[in-house]
mmCIF file of C-alpha atoms and ligand atoms in Angstrom:
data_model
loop_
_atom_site.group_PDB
_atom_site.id
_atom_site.type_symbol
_atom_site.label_atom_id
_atom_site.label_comp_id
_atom_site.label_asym_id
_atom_site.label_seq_id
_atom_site.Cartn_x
_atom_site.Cartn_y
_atom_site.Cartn_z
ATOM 1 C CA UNK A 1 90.481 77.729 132.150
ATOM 2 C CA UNK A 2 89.007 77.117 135.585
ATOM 3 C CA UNK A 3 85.984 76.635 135.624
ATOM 4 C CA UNK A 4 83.270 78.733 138.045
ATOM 5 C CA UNK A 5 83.225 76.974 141.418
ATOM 6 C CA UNK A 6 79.039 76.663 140.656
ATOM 7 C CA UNK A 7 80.137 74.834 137.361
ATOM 8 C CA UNK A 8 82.593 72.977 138.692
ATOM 9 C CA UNK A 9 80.322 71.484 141.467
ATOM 10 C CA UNK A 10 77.806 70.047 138.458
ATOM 11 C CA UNK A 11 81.204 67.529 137.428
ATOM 12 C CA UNK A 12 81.318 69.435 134.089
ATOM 13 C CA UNK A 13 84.288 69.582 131.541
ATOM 14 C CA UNK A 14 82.754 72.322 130.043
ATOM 15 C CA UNK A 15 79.951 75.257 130.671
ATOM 16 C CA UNK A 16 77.620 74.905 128.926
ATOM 17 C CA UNK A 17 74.209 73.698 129.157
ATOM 18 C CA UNK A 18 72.373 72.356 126.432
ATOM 19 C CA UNK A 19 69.208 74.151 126.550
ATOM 20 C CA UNK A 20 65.887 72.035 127.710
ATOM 21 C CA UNK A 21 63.888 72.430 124.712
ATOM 22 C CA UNK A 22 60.129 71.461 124.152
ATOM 23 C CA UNK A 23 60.277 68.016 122.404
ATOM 24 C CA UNK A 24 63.106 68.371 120.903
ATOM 25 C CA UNK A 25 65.360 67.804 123.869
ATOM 26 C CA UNK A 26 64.581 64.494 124.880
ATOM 27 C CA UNK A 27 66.845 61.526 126.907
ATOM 28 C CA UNK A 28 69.149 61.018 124.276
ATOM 29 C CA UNK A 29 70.185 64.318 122.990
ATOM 30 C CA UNK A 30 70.710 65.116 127.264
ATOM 31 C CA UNK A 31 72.330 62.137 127.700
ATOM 32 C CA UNK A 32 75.153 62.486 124.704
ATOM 33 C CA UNK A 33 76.028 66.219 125.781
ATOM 34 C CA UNK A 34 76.501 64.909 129.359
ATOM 35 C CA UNK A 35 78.445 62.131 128.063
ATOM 36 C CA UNK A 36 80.814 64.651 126.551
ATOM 37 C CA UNK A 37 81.222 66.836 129.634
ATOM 38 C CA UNK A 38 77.968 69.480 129.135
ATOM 39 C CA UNK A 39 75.533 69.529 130.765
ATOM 40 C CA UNK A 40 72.571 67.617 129.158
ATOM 41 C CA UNK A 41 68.545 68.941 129.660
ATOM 42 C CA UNK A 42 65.489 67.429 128.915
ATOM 43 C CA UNK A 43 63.276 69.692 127.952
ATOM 44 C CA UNK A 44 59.625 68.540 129.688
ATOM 45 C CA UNK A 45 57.926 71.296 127.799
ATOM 46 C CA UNK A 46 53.793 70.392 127.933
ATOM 47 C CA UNK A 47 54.707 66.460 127.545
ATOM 48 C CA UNK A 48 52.867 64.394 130.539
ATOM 49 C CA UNK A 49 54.648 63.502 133.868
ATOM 50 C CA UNK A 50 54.963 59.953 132.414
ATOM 51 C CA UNK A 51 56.916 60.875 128.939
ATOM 52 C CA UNK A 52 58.929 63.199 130.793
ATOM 53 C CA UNK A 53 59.341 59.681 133.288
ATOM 54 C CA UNK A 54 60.479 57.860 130.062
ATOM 55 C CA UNK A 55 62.771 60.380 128.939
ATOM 56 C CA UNK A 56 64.659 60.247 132.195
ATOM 57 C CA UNK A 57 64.955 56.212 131.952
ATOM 58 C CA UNK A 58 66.889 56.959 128.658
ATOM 59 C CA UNK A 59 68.798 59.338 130.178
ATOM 60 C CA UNK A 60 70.094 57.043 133.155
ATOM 61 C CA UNK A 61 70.216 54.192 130.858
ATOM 62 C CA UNK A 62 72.387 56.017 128.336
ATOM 63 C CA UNK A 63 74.791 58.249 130.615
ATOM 64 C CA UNK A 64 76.180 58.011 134.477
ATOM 65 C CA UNK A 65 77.207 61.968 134.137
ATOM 66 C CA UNK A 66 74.954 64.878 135.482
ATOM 67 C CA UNK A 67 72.048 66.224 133.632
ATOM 68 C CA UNK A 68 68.843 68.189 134.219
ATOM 69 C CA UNK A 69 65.328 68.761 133.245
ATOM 70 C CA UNK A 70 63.642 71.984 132.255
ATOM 71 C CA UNK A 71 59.763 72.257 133.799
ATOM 72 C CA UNK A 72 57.671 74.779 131.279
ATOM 73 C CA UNK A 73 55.718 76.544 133.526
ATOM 74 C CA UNK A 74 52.896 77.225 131.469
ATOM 75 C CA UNK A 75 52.497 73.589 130.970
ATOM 76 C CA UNK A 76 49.483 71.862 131.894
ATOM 77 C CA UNK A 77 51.029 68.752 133.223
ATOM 78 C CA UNK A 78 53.348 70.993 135.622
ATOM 79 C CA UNK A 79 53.223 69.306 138.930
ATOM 80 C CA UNK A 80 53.219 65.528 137.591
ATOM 81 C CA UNK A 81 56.255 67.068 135.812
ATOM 82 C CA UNK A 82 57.423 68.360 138.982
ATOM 83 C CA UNK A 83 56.330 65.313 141.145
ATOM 84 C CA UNK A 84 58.320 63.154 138.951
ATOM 85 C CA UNK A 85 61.943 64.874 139.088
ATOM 86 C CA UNK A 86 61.388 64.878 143.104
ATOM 87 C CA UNK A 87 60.772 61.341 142.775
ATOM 88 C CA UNK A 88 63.979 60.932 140.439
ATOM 89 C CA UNK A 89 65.687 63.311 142.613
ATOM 90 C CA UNK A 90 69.161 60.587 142.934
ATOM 91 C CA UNK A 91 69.187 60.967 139.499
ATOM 92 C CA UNK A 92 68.770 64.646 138.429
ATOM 93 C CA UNK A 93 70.956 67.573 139.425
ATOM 94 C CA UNK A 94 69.596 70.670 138.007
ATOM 95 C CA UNK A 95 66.463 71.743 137.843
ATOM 96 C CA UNK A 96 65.556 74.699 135.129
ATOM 97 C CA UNK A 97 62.457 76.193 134.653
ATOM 98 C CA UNK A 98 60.965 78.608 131.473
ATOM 99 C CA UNK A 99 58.343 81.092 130.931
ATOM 100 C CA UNK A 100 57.784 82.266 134.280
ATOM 101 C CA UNK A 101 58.263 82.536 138.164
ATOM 102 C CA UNK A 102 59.063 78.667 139.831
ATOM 103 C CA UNK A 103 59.246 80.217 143.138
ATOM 104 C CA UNK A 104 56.582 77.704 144.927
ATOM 105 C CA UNK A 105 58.514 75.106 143.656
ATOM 106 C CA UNK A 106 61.783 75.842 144.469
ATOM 107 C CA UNK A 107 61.658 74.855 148.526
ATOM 108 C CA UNK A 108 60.616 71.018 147.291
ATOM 109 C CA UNK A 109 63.434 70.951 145.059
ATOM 110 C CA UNK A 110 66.001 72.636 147.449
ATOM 111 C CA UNK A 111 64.790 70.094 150.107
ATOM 112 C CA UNK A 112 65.471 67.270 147.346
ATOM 113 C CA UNK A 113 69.036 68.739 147.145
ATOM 114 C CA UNK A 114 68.356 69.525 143.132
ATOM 115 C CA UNK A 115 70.150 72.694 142.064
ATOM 116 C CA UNK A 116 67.462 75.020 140.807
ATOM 117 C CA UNK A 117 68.603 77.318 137.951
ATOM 118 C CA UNK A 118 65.378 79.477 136.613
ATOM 119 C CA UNK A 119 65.705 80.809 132.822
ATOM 120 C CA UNK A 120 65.150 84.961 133.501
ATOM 121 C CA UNK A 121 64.615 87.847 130.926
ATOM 122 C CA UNK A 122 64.881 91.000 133.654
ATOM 123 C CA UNK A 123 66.886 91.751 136.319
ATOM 124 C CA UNK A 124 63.770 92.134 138.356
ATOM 125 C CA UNK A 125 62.742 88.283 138.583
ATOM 126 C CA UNK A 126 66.753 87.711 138.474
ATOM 127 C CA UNK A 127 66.240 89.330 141.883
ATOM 128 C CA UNK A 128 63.213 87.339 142.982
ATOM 129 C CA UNK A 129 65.096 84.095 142.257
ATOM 130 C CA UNK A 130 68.091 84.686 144.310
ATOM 131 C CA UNK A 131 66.015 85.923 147.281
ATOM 132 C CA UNK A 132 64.134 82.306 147.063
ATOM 133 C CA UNK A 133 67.026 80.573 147.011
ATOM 134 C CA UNK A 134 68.098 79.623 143.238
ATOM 135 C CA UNK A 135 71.627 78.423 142.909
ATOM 136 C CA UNK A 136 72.347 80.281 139.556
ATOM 137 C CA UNK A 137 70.587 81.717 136.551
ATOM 138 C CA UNK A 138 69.816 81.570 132.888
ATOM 139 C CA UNK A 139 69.647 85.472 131.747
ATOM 140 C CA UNK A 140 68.363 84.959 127.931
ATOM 141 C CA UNK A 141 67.755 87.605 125.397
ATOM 142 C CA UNK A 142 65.194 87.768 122.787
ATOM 143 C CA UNK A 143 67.473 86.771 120.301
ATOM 144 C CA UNK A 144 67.371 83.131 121.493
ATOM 145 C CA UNK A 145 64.801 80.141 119.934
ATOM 146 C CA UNK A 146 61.285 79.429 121.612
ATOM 147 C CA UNK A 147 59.327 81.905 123.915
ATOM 148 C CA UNK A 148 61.357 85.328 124.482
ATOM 149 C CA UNK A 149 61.730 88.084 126.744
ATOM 150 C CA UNK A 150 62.171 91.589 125.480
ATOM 151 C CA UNK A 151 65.936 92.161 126.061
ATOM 152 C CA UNK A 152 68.876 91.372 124.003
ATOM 153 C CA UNK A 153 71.601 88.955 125.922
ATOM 154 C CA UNK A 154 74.160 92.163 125.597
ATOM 155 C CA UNK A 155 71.946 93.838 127.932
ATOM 156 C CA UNK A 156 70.565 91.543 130.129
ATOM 157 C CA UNK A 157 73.251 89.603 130.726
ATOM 158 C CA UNK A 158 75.617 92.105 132.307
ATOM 159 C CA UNK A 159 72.725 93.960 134.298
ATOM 160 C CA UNK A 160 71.852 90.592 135.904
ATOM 161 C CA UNK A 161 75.145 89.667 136.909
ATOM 162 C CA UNK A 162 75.429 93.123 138.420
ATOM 163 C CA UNK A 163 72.109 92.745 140.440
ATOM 164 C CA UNK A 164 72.953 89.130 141.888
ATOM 165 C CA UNK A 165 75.512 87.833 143.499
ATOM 166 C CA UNK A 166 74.473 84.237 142.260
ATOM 167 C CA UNK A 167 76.113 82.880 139.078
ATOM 168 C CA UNK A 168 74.446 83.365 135.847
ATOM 169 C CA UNK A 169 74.509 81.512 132.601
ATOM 170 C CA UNK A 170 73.950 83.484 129.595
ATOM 171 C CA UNK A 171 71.874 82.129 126.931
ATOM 172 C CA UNK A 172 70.011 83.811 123.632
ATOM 173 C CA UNK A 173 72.650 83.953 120.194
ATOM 174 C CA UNK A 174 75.630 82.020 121.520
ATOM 175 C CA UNK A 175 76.123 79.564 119.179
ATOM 176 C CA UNK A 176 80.446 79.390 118.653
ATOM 177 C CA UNK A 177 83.269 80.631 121.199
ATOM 178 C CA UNK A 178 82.519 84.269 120.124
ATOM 179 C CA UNK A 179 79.582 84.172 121.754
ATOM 180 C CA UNK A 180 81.091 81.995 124.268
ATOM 181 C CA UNK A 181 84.158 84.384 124.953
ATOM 182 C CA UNK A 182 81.466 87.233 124.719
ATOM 183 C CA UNK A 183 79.675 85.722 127.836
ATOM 184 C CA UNK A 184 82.391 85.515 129.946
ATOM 185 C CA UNK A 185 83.356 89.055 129.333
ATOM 186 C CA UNK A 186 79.777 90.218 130.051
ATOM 187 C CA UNK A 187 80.438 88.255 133.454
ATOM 188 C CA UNK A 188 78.483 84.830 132.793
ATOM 189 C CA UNK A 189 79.936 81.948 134.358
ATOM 190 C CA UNK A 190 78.971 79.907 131.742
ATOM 191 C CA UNK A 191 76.170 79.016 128.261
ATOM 192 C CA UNK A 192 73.255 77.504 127.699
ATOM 193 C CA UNK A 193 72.918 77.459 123.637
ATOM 194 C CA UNK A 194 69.782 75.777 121.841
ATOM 195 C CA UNK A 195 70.011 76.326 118.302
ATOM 196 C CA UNK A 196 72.662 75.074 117.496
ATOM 197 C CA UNK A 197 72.108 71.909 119.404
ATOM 198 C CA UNK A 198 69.086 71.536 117.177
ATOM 199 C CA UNK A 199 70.506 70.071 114.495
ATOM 200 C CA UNK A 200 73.300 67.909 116.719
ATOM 201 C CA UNK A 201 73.479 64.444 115.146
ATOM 202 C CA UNK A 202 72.050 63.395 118.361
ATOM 203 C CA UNK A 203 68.996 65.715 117.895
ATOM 204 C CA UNK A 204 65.438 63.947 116.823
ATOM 205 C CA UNK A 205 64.286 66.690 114.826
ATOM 206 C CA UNK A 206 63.189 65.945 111.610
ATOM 207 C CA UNK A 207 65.795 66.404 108.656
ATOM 208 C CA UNK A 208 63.670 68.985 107.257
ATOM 209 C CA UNK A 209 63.488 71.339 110.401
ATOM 210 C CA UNK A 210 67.377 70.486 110.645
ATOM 211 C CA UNK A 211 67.895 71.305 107.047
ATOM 212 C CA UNK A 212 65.878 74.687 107.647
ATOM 213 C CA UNK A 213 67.946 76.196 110.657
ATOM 214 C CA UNK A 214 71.199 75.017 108.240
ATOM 215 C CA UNK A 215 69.829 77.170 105.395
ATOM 216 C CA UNK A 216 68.710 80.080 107.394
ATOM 217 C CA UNK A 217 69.761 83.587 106.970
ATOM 218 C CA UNK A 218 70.228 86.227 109.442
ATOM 219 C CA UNK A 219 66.954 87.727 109.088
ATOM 220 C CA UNK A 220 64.876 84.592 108.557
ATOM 221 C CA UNK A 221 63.601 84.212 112.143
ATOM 222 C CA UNK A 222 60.429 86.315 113.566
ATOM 223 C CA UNK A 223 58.529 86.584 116.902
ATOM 224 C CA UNK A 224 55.118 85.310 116.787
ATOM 225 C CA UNK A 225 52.329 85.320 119.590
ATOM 226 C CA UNK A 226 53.559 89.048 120.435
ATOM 227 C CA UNK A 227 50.137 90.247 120.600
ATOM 228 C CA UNK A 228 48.666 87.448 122.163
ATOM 229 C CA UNK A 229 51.641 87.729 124.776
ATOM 230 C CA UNK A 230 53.646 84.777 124.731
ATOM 231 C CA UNK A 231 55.827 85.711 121.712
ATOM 232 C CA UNK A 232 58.393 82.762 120.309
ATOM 233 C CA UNK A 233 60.823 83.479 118.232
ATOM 234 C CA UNK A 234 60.824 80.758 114.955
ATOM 235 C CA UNK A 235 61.773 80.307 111.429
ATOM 236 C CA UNK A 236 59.904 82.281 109.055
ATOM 237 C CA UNK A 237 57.974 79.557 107.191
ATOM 238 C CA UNK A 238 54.720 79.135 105.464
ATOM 239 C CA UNK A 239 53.040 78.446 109.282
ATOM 240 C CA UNK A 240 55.058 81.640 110.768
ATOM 241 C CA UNK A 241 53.429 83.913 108.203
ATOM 242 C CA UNK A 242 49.716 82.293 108.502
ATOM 243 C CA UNK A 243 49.809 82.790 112.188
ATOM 244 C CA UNK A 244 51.343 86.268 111.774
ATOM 245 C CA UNK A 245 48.503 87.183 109.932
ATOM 246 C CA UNK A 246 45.862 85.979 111.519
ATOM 247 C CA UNK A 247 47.213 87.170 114.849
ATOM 248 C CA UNK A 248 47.312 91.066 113.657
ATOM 249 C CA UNK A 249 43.778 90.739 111.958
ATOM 250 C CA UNK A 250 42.951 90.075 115.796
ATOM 251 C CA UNK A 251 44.538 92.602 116.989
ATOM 252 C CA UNK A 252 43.270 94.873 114.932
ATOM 253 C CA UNK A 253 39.525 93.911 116.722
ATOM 254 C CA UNK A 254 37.546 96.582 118.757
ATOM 255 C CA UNK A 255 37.454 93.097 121.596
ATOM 256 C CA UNK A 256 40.449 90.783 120.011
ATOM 257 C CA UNK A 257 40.103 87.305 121.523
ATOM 258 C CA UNK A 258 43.085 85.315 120.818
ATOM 259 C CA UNK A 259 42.127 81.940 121.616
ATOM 260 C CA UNK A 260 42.095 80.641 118.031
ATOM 261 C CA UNK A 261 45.290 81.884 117.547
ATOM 262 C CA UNK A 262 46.512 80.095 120.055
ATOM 263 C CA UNK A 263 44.841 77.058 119.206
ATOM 264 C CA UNK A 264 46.553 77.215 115.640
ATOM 265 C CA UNK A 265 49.488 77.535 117.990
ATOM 266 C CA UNK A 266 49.022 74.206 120.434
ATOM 267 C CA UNK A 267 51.087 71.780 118.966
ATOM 268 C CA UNK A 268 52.770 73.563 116.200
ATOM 269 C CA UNK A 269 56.089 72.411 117.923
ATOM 270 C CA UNK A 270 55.823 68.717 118.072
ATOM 271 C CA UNK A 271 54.271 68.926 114.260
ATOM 272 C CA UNK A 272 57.761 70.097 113.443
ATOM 273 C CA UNK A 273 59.842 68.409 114.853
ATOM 274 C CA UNK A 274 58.024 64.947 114.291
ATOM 275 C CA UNK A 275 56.844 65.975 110.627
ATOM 276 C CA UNK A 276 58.887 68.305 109.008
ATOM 277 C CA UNK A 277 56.154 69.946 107.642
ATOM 278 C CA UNK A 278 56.543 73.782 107.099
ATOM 279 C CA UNK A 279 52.688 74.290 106.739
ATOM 280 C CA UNK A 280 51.652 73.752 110.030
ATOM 281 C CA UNK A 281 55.180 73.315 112.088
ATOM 282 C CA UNK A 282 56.716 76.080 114.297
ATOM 283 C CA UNK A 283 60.263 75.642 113.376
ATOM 284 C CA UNK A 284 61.541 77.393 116.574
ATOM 285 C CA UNK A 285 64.773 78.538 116.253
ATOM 286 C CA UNK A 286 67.074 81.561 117.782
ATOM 287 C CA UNK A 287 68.560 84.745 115.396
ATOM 288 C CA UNK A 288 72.270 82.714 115.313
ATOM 289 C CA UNK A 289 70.141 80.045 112.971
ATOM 290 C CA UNK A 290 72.447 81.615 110.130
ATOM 291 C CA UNK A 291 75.510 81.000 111.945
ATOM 292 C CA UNK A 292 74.464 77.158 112.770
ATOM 293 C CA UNK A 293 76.203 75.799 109.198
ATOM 294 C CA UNK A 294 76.959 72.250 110.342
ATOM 295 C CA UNK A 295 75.117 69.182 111.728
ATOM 296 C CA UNK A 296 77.495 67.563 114.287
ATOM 297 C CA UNK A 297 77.788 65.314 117.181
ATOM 298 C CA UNK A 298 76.789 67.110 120.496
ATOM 299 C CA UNK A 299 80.474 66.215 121.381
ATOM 300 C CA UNK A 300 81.851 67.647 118.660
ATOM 301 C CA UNK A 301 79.630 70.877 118.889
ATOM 302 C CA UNK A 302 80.644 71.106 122.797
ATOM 303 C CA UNK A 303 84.748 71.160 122.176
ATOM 304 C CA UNK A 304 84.556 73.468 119.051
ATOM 305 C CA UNK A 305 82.840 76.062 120.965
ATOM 306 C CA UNK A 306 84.758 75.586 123.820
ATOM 307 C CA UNK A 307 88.294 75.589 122.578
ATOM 308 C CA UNK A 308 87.263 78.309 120.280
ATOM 309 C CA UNK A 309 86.061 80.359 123.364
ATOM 310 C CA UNK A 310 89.529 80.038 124.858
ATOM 311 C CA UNK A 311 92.002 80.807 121.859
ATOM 312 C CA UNK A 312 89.408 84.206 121.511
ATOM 313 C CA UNK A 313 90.344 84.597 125.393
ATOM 314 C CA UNK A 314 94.490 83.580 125.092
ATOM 315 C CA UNK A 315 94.136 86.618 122.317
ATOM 316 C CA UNK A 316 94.051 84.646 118.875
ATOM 317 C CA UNK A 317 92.227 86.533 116.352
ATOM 318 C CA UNK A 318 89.306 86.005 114.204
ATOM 319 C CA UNK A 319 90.606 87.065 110.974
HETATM 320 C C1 LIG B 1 62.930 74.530 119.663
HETATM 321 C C2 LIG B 1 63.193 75.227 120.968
HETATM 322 C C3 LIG B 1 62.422 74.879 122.077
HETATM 323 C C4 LIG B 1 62.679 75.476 123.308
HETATM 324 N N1 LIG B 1 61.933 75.097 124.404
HETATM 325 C C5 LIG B 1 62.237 75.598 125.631
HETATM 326 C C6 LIG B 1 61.543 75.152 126.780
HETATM 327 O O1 LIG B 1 60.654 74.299 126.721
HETATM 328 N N2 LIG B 1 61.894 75.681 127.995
HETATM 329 C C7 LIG B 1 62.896 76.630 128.102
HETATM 330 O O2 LIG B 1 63.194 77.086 129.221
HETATM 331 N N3 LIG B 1 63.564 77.072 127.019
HETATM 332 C C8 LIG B 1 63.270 76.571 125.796
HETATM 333 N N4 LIG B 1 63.983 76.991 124.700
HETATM 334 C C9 LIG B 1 65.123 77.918 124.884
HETATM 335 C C10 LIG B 1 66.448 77.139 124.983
HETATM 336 O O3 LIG B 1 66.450 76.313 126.094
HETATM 337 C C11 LIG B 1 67.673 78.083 125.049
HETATM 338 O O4 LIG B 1 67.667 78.859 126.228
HETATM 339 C C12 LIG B 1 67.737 79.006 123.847
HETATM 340 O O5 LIG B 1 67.511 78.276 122.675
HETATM 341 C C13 LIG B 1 69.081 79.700 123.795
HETATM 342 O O6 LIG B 1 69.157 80.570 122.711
HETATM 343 P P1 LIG B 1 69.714 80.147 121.243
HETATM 344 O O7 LIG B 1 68.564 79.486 120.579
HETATM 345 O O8 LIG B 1 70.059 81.462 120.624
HETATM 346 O O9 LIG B 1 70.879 79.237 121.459
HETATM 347 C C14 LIG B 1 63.716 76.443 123.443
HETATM 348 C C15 LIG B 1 64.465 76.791 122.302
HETATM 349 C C16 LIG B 1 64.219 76.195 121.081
HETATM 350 C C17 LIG B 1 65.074 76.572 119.890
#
């Protein structure tokens, strides 16, 4: 298949994009999906400008291929984040940003020549990002890992790519060529998929997070944080279930005041995927969790998906 000129101009063999996720995707896991012809993405999430530094040393020092670096907008540490890629700017070539609008960062970029590639949930800041000049999208559904929109990727995707002319990458429950073929059909150019690159072999998480998303059901993730309006999808687990309940006593306030909840939140990331530990870790992961069965190499994960995607496309059949 030939790939999407957009693709094609990021040197990739195939495209997909591993997504940038919040300490989990650091300079190695980038590195060995660039290395095997994705596109690799460190995921800056709220680390400091100088971890997200040291993350792109491994990177360079591990791979000569392209990869990227997601900025979290509603990090703290946003513009040392964002001062550092423009100072690595020979050595990254896509730029993609979460949980929000990047718009007054996107002329600095452009002017570095870094491809900027914003993660969307709605046509409507879809729209906004290809009047300020990104050079492609992520449209992700709800059904994907980490902070969420409120669409499903069946119905964003295909309403974005009618409302731009710029290309989009669908992301959100893509996690084998189904999905993969599914994309195309919807009119993506290409995926980003996180889930399943969660438990690569390549992937720092900690065994028991890994073993977690390789046990999981289809009905073992939920959203938390809806009420306090930055919902993230995430295992259900002994911490989900705590903060669930807490969160709707709040709610149910005459004044609710969600700061607590959100402190029992800060952190609850990098406590699973450094510990393990299902008391106090948010074991983020998207609704294809129970389709995620095997712990591979990224490489390995990359061509399955692929060449899957393709047989679906030349008309094989699933069963
Ligand atoms: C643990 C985890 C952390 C994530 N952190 C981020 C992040 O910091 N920034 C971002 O744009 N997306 C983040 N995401 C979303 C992924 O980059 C990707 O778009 C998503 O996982 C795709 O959906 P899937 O999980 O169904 O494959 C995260 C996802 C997971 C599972």
């Amino acid at each position: 298949m030939q790939l999407d000129p957009f693709m094609a101009s990021l040197d990739l063999k195939y495209p997909i994009f591993q997504g940038g996720m919040a300490w989990v995707a650091d300079g190695r896991l980038a590195a060995a999906v660039s290395n095997a012809g994705g596109l690799g993405i460190i995921g800056a999430g709220h680390a400091s400008g100088e971890i997200v530094q040291s993350e792109i040393e491994t990177a360079k020092s591990l791979t000569d291929r392209p990869f990227g670096v997601n900025v979290m907008l509603l990090s703290p540490h946003v513009q040392d984040v964002v001062d550092v890629i423009l100072s690595e700017k020979d050595s990254i070539t896509v730029v993609t940003t979460g949980a929000g609008d990047p718009s007054r960062y996107l002329e600095d970029f452009k002017a570095a020549d870094i491809k900027v590639v914003p993660v969307v949930g709605s046509v409507a800041l879809a729209k906004r990002m290809q009047r300020v000049g990104a050079d492609a999208v992520v449209a992700e559904g709800m059904e994907s890992g980490g902070h969420i929109g409120k669409l499903t990727t069946m119905a964003l995707a295909p309403q974005v790519v009618d409302a731009i002319d710029i290309p989009v990458i669908a992301a959100g429950g893509i996690a084998d060529g189904r999905g993969m073929a599914a994309a195309f059909m919807l009119g993506a150019v290409g995926v980003q998929m996180g889930t399943r690159f969660l438990v690569a072999a390549e992937s720092k998480v900690h065994p028991d997070y890994k073993k977690a998303v390789l046990k999981a059901k289809d009905i073992d993730t939920v959203v938390t944080g809806e009420f306090a309006g930055h919902p993230a999808r995430v295992l259900k687990n002994k911490m989900a279930k705590r903060f669930m309940k807490i969160e709707k006593a709040e709610a149910a306030e005459p004044e609710p005041d969600f700061t607590d909840v959100e402190q029992l939140g800060n952190g609850s990331l990098r406590t699973a995927v450094l510990t393990g530990d299902a008391e106090n870790g948010a074991f983020m992961a998207g609704q294809v969790a129970g389709l995620v069965k095997e712990a591979e190499p990224a490489a390995d994960i990359l061509a399955d998906v692929y060449q899957q995607a393709i047989s679906l496309m030349d008309g094989e059949k699933i069963k």
